[in-house]
PDB file of C-alpha atoms in Angstrom:
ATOM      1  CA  UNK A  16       0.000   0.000   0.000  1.00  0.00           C
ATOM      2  CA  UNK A  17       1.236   3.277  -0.916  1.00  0.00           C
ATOM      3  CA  UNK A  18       2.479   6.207   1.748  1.00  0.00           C
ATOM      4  CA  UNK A  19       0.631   9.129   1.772  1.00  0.00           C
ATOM      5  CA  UNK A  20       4.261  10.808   1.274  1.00  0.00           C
ATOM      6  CA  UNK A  21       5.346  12.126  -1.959  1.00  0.00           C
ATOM      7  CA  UNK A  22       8.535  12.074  -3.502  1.00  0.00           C
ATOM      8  CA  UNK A  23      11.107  14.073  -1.691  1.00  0.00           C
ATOM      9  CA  UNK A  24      12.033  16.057  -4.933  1.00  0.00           C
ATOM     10  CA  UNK A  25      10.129  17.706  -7.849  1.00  0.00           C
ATOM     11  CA  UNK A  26      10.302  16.627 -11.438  1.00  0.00           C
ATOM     12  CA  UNK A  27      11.162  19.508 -14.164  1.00  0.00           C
ATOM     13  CA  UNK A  28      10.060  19.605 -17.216  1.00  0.00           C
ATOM     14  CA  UNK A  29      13.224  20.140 -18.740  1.00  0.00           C
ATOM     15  CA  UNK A  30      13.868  20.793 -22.595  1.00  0.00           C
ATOM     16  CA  UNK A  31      15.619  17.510 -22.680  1.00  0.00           C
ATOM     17  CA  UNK A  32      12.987  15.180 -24.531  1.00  0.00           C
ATOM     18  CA  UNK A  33      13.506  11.489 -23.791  1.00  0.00           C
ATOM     19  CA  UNK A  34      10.365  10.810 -25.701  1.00  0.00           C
ATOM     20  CA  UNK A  35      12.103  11.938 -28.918  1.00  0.00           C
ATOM     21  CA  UNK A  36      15.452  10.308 -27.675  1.00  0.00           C
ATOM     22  CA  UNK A  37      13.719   6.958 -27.270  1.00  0.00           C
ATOM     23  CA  UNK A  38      12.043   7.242 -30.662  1.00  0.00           C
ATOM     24  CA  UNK A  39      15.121   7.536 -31.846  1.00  0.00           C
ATOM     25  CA  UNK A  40      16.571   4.435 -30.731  1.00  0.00           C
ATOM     26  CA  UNK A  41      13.539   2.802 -31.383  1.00  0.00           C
ATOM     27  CA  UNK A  42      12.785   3.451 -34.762  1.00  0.00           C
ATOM     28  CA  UNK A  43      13.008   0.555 -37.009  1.00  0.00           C
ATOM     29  CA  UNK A  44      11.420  -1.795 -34.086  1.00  0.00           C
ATOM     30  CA  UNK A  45       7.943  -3.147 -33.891  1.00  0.00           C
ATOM     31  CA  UNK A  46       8.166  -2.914 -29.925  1.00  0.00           C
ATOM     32  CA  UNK A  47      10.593  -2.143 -27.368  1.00  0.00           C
ATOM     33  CA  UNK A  48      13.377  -5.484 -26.993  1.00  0.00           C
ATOM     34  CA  UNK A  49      13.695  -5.755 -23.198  1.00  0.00           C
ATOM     35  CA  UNK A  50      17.131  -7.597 -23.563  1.00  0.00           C
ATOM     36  CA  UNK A  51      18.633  -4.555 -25.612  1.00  0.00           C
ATOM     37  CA  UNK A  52      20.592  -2.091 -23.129  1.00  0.00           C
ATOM     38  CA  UNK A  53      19.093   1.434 -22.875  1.00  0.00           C
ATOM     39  CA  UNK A  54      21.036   3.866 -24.623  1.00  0.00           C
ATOM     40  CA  UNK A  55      23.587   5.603 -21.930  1.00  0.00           C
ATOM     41  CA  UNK A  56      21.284   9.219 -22.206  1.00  0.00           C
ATOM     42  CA  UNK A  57      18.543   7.335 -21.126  1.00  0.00           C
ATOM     43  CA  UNK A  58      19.930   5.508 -17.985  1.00  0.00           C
ATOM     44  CA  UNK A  59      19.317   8.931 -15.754  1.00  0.00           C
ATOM     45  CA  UNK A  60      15.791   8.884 -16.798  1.00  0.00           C
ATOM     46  CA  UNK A  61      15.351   5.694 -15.348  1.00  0.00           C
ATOM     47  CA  UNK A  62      17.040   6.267 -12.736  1.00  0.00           C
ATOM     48  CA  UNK A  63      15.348   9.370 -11.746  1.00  0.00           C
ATOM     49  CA  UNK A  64      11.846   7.079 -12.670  1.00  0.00           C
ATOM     50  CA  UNK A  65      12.970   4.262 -10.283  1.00  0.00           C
ATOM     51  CA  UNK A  66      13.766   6.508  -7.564  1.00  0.00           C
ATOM     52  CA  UNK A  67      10.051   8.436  -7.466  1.00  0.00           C
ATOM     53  CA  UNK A  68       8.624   5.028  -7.691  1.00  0.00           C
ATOM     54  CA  UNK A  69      10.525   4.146  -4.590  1.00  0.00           C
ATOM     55  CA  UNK A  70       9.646   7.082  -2.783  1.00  0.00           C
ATOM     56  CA  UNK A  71       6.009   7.083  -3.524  1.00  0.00           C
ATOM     57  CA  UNK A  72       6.258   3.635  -1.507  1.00  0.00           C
ATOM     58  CA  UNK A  73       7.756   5.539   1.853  1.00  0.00           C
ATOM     59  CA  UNK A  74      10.831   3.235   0.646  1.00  0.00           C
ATOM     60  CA  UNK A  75      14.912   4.076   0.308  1.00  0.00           C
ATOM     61  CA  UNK A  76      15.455   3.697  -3.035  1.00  0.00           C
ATOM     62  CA  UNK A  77      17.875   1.064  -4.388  1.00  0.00           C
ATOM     63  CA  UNK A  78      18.975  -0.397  -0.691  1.00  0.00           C
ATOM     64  CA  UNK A  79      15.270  -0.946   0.639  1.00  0.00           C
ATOM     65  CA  UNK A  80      14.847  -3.950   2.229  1.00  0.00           C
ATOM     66  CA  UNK A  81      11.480  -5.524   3.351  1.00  0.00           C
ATOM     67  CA  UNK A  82      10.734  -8.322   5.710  1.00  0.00           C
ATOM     68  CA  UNK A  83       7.956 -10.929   5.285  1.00  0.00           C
ATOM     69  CA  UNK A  84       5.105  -8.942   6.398  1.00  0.00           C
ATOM     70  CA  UNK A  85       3.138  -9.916   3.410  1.00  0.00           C
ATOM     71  CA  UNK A  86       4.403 -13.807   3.209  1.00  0.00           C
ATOM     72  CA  UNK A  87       6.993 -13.154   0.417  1.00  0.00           C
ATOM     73  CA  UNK A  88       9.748 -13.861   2.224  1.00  0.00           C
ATOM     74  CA  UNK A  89      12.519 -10.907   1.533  1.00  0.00           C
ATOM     75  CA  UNK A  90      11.925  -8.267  -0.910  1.00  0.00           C
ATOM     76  CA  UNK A  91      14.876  -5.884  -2.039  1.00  0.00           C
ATOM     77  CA  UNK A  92      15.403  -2.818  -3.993  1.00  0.00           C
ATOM     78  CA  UNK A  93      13.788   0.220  -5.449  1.00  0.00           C
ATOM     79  CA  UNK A  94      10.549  -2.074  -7.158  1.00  0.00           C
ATOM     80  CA  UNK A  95      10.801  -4.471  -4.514  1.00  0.00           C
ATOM     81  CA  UNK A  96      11.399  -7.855  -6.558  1.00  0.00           C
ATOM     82  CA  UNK A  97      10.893 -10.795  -3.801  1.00  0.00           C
ATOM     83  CA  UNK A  98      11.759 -14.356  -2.947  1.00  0.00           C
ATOM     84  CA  UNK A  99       7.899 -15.182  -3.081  1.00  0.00           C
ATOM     85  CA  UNK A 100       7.435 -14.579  -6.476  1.00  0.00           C
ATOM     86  CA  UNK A 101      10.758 -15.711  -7.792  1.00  0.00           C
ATOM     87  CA  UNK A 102      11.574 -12.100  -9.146  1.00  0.00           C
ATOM     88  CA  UNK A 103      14.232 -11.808  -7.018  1.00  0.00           C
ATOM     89  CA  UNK A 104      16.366 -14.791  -7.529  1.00  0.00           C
ATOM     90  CA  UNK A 105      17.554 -14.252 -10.642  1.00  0.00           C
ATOM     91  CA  UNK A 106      19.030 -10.774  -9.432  1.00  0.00           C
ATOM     92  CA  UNK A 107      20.662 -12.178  -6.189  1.00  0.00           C
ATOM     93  CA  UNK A 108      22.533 -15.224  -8.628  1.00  0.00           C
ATOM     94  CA  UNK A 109      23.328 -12.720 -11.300  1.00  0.00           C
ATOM     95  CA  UNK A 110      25.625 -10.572  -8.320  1.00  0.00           C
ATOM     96  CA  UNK A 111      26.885 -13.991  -6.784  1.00  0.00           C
ATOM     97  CA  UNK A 112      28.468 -14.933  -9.969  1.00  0.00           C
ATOM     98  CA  UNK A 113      29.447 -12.509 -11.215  1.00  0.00           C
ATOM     99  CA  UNK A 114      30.698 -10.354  -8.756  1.00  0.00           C
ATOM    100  CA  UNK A 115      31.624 -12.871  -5.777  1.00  0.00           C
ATOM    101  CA  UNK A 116      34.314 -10.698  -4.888  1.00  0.00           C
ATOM    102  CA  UNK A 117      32.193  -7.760  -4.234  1.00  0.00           C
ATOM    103  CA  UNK A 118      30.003  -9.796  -1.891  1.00  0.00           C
ATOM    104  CA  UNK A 119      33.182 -11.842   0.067  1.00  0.00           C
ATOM    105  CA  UNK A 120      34.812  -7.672   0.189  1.00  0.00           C
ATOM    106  CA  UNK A 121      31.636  -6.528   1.952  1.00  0.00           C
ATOM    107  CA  UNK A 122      30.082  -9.493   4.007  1.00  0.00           C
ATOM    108  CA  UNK A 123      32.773 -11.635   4.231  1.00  0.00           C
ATOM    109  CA  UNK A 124      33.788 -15.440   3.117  1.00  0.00           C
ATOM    110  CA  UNK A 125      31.478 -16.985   5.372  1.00  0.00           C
ATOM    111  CA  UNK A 126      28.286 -15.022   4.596  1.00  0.00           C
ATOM    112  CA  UNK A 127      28.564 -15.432   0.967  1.00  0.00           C
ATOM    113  CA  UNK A 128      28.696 -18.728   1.769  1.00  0.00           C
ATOM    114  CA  UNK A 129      26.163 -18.828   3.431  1.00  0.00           C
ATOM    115  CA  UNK A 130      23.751 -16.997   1.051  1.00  0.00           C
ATOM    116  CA  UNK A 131      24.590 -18.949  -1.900  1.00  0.00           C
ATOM    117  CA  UNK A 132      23.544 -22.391   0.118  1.00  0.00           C
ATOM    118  CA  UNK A 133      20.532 -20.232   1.150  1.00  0.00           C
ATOM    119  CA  UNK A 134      20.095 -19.724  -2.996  1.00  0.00           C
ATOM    120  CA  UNK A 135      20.414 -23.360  -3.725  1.00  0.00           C
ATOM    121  CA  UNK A 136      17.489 -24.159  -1.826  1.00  0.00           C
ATOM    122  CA  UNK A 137      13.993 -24.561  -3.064  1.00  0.00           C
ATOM    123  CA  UNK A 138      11.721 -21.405  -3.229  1.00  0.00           C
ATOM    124  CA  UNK A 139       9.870 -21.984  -0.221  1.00  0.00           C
ATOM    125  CA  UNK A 140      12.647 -22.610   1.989  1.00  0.00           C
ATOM    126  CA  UNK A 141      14.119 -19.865   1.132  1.00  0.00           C
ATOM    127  CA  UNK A 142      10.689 -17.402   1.894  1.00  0.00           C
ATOM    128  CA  UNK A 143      11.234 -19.540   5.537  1.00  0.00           C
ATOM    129  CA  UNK A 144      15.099 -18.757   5.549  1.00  0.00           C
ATOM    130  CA  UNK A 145      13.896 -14.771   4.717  1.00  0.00           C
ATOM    131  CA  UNK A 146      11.864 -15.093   7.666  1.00  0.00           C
ATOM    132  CA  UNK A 147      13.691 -15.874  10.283  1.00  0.00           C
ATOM    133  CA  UNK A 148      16.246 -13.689   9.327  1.00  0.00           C
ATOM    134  CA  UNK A 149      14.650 -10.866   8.306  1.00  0.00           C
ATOM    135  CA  UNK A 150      11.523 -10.608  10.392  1.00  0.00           C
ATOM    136  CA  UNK A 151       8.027 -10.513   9.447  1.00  0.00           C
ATOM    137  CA  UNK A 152       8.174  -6.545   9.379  1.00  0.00           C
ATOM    138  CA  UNK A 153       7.772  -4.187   6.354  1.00  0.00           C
ATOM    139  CA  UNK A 154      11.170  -3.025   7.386  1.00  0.00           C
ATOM    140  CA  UNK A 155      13.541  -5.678   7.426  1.00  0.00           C
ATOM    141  CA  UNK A 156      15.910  -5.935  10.807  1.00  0.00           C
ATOM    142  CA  UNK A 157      19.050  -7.907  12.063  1.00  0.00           C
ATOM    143  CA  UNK A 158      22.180  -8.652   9.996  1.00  0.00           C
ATOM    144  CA  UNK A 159      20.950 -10.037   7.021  1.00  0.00           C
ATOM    145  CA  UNK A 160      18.219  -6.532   6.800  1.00  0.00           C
ATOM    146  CA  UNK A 161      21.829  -4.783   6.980  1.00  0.00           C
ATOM    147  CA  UNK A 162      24.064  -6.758   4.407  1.00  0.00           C
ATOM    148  CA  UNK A 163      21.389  -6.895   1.839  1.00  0.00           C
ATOM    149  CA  UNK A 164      20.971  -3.678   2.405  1.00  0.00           C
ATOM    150  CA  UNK A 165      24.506  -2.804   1.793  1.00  0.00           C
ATOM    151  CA  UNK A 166      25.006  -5.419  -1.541  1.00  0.00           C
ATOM    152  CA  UNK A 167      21.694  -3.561  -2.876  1.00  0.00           C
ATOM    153  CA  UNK A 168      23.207  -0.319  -2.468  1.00  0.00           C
ATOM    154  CA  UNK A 169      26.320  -1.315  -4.537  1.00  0.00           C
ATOM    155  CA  UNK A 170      27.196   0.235  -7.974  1.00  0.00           C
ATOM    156  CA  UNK A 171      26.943  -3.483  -9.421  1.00  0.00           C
ATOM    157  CA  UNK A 172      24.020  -4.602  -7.725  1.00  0.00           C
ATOM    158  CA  UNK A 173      22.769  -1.113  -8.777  1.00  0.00           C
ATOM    159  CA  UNK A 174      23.439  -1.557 -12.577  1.00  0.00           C
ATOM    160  CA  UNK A 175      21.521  -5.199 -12.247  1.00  0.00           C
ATOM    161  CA  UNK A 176      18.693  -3.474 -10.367  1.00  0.00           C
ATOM    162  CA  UNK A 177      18.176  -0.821 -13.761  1.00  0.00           C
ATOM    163  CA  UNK A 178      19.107  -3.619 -16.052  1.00  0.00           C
ATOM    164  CA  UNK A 179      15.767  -5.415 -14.538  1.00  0.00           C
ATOM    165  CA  UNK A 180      13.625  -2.289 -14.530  1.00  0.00           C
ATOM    166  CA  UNK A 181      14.791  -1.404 -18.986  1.00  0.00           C
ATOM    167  CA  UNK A 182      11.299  -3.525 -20.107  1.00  0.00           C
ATOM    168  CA  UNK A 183       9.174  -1.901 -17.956  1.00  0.00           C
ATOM    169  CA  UNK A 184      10.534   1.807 -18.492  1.00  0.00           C
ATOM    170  CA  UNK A 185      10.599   0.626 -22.364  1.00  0.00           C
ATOM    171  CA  UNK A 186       6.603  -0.025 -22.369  1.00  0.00           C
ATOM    172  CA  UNK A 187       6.719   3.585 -20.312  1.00  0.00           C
ATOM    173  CA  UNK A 188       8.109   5.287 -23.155  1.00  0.00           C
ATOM    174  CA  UNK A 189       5.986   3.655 -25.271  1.00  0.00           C
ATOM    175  CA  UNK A 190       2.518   4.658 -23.386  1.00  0.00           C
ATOM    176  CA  UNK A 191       4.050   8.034 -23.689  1.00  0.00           C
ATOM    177  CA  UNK A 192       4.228   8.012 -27.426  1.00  0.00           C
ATOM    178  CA  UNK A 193       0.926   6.287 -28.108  1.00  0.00           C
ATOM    179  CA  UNK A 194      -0.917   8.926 -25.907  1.00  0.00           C
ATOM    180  CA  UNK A 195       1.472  12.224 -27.533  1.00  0.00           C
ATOM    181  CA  UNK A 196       2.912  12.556 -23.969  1.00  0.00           C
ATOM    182  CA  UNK A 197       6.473  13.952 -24.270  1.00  0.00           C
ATOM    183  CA  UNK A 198       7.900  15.446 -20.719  1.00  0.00           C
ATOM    184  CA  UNK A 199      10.208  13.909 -17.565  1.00  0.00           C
ATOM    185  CA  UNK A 200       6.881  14.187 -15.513  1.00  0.00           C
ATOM    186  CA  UNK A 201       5.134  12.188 -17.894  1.00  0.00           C
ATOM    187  CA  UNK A 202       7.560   9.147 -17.823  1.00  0.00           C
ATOM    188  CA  UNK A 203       7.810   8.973 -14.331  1.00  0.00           C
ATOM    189  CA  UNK A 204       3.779   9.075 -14.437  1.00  0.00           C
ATOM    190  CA  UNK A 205       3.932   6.002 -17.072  1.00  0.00           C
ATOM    191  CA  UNK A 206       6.577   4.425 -15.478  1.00  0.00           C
ATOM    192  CA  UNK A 207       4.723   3.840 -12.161  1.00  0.00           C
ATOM    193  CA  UNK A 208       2.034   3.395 -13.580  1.00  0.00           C
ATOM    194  CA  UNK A 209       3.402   0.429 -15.399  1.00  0.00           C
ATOM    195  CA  UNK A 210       4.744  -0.497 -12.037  1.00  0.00           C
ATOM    196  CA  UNK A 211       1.661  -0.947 -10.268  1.00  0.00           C
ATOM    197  CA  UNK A 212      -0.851  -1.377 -12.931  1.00  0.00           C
ATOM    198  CA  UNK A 213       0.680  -3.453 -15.924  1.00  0.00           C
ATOM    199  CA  UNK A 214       0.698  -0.177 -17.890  1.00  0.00           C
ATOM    200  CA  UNK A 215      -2.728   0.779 -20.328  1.00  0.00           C
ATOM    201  CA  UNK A 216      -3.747  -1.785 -22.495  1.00  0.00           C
ATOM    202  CA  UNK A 217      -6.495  -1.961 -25.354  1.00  0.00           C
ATOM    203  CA  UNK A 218      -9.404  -2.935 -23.109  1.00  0.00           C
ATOM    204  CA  UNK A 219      -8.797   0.304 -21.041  1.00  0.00           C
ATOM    205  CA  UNK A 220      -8.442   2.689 -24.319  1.00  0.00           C
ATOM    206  CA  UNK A 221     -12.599   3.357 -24.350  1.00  0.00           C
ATOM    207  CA  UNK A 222     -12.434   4.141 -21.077  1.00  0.00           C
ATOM    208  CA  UNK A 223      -9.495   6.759 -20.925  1.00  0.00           C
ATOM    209  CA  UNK A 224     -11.609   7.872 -23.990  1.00  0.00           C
ATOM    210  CA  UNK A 225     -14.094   8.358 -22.025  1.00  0.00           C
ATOM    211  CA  UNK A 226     -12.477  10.306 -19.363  1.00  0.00           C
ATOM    212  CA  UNK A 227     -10.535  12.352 -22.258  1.00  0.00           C
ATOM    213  CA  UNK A 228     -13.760  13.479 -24.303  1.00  0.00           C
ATOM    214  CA  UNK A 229     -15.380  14.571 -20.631  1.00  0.00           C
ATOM    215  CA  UNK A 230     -12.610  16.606 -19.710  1.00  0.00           C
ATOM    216  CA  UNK A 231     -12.723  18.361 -23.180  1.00  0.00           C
ATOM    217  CA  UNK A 232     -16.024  19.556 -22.878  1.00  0.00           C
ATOM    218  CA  UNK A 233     -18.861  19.917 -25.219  1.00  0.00           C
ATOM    219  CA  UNK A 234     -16.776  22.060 -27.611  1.00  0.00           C
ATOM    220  CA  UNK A 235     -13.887  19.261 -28.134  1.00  0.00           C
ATOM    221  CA  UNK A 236     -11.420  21.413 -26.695  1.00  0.00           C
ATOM    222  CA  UNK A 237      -7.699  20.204 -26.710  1.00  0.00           C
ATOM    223  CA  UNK A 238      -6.536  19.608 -23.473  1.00  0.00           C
ATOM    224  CA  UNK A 239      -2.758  19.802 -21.335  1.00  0.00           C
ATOM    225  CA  UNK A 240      -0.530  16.996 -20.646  1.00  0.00           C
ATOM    226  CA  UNK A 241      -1.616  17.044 -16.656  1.00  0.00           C
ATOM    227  CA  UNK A 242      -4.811  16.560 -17.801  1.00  0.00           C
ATOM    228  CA  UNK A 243      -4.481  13.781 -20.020  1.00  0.00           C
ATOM    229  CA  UNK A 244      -2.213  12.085 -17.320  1.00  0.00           C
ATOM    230  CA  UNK A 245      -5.188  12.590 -14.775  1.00  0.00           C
ATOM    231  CA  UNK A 246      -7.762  11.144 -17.753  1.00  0.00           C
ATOM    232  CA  UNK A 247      -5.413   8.024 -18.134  1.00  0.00           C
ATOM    233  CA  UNK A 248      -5.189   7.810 -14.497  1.00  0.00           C
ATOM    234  CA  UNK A 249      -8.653   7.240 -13.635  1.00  0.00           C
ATOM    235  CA  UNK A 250      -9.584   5.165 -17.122  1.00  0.00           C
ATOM    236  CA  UNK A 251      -7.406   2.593 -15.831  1.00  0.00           C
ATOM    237  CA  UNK A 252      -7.965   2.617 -12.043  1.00  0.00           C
ATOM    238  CA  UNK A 253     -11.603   1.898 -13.077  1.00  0.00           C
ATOM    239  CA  UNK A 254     -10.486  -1.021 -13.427  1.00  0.00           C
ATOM    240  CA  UNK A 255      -8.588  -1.895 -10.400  1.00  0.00           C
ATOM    241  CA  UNK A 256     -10.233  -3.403  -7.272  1.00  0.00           C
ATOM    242  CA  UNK A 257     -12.132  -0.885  -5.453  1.00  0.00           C
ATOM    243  CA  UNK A 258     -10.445  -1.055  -2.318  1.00  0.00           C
ATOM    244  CA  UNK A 259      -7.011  -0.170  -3.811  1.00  0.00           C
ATOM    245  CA  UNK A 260      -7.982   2.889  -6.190  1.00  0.00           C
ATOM    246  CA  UNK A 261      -7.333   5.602  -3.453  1.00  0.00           C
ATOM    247  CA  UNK A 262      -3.972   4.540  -3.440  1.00  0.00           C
ATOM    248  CA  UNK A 263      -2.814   4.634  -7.360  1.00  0.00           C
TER     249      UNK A 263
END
């Protein structure tokens, strides 16, 4: 459940167009190839997108760390991939390979040990390994809480983290373009909402239709970014279970 807190900074809309950048990259492709890396210009704007999408959650960024207060075990990182749901595996084997030595220089020979026997196991020991060492608390405690904490907040752990997040800031980009929205502000918007909501697919278009032609009146008037945004916002959390549409 989302924090009533918003993101401790506020986006510009800068000149810089990272619509037009992306389209750039893009052209040529039918869709967006998750596996491809993101052009270097782009990795700040997904950055900057990961980061409000942490925040929005009350969380600290790239080195939050959750305990198993909703049965998933662990979760770690800005989007919170998790043991549970086998999201966060392949992450966690990706740094033990192939940077062993990081992990050995900052928990030591024994822990990393330790966690790659823990990695071995079968996915539901491992949720019961997360929770007795992490605690059944949103916010993760006692020395496991801490060294995940400081492997997530390392520049390689880091680089897998974005590396994980390129398809859904990819479809972002792309629900920018389809709906003519071009600014920082309106990435991050897409981006979370791809996040949280599996983006804005064709069974939600008549809907934000909906919401678009009511906004523009009887006289068909064009209407601002912010307002689109707010348009595609509620077209699609029509669709989400009731309980949870106060907090998209």
């Amino acid at each position: 459940m989302r924090s009533s807190r918003g993101p401790p900074f506020l986006l510009a809309d800068e000149d810089e167009d990272p619509i037009e950048r992306f389209e750039v990259w893009h052209r040529g492709l039918s869709a967006p190839l998750p596996r491809d890396p993101l052009p270097q210009a782009l990795i700040p704007h997904l950055d900057r997108c990961m980061r409000i999408t942490s925040s929005f959650e009350g969380q600290d960024g790239y080195g939050t760390v959750s305990g198993s207060f909703d049965g998933e075990g662990a979760s770690v990182g800005a989007l919170q991939q998790c043991l549970g749901q086998g999201s966060l595996q392949p992450m966690l084997l990706e740094m033990l390979t192939g940077h062993r030595d990081i992990l050995i220089r900052l928990w030591g020979e024994g822990s990393t040990k330790e966690f790659e026997g823990v990695l071995s196991m079968p996915r539901d020991r491992q949720v019961i390994w997360a929770s007795n060492s992490l605690g059944k608390l949103e916010q993760a405690t006692g020395q496991w809480a801490y060294r995940l904490r400081v492997m997530a907040l390392s520049p390689e752990y880091v680089v897998i983290q974005q590396r994980s997040a390129q398809g859904i800031f990819s479809k972002a980009l792309t629900l920018c373009s389809e709906w003519k929205l071009a600014t920082q502000r309106a990435v991050a918007w897409a981006f979370d909402t791809t996040v949280q909501q599996g983006s804005i697919g064709p069974k939600h278009r008549e809907r934000v239709l909906d919401e678009i032609r009511r906004a523009q009146g009887a006289g068909g008037a064009e209407i601002g970014e912010r307002s689109k945004m707010e348009c595609l916002t509620r077209g699609r959390t029509s669709f989400s279970i009731p309980r949870w549409r106060a907090d998209v």
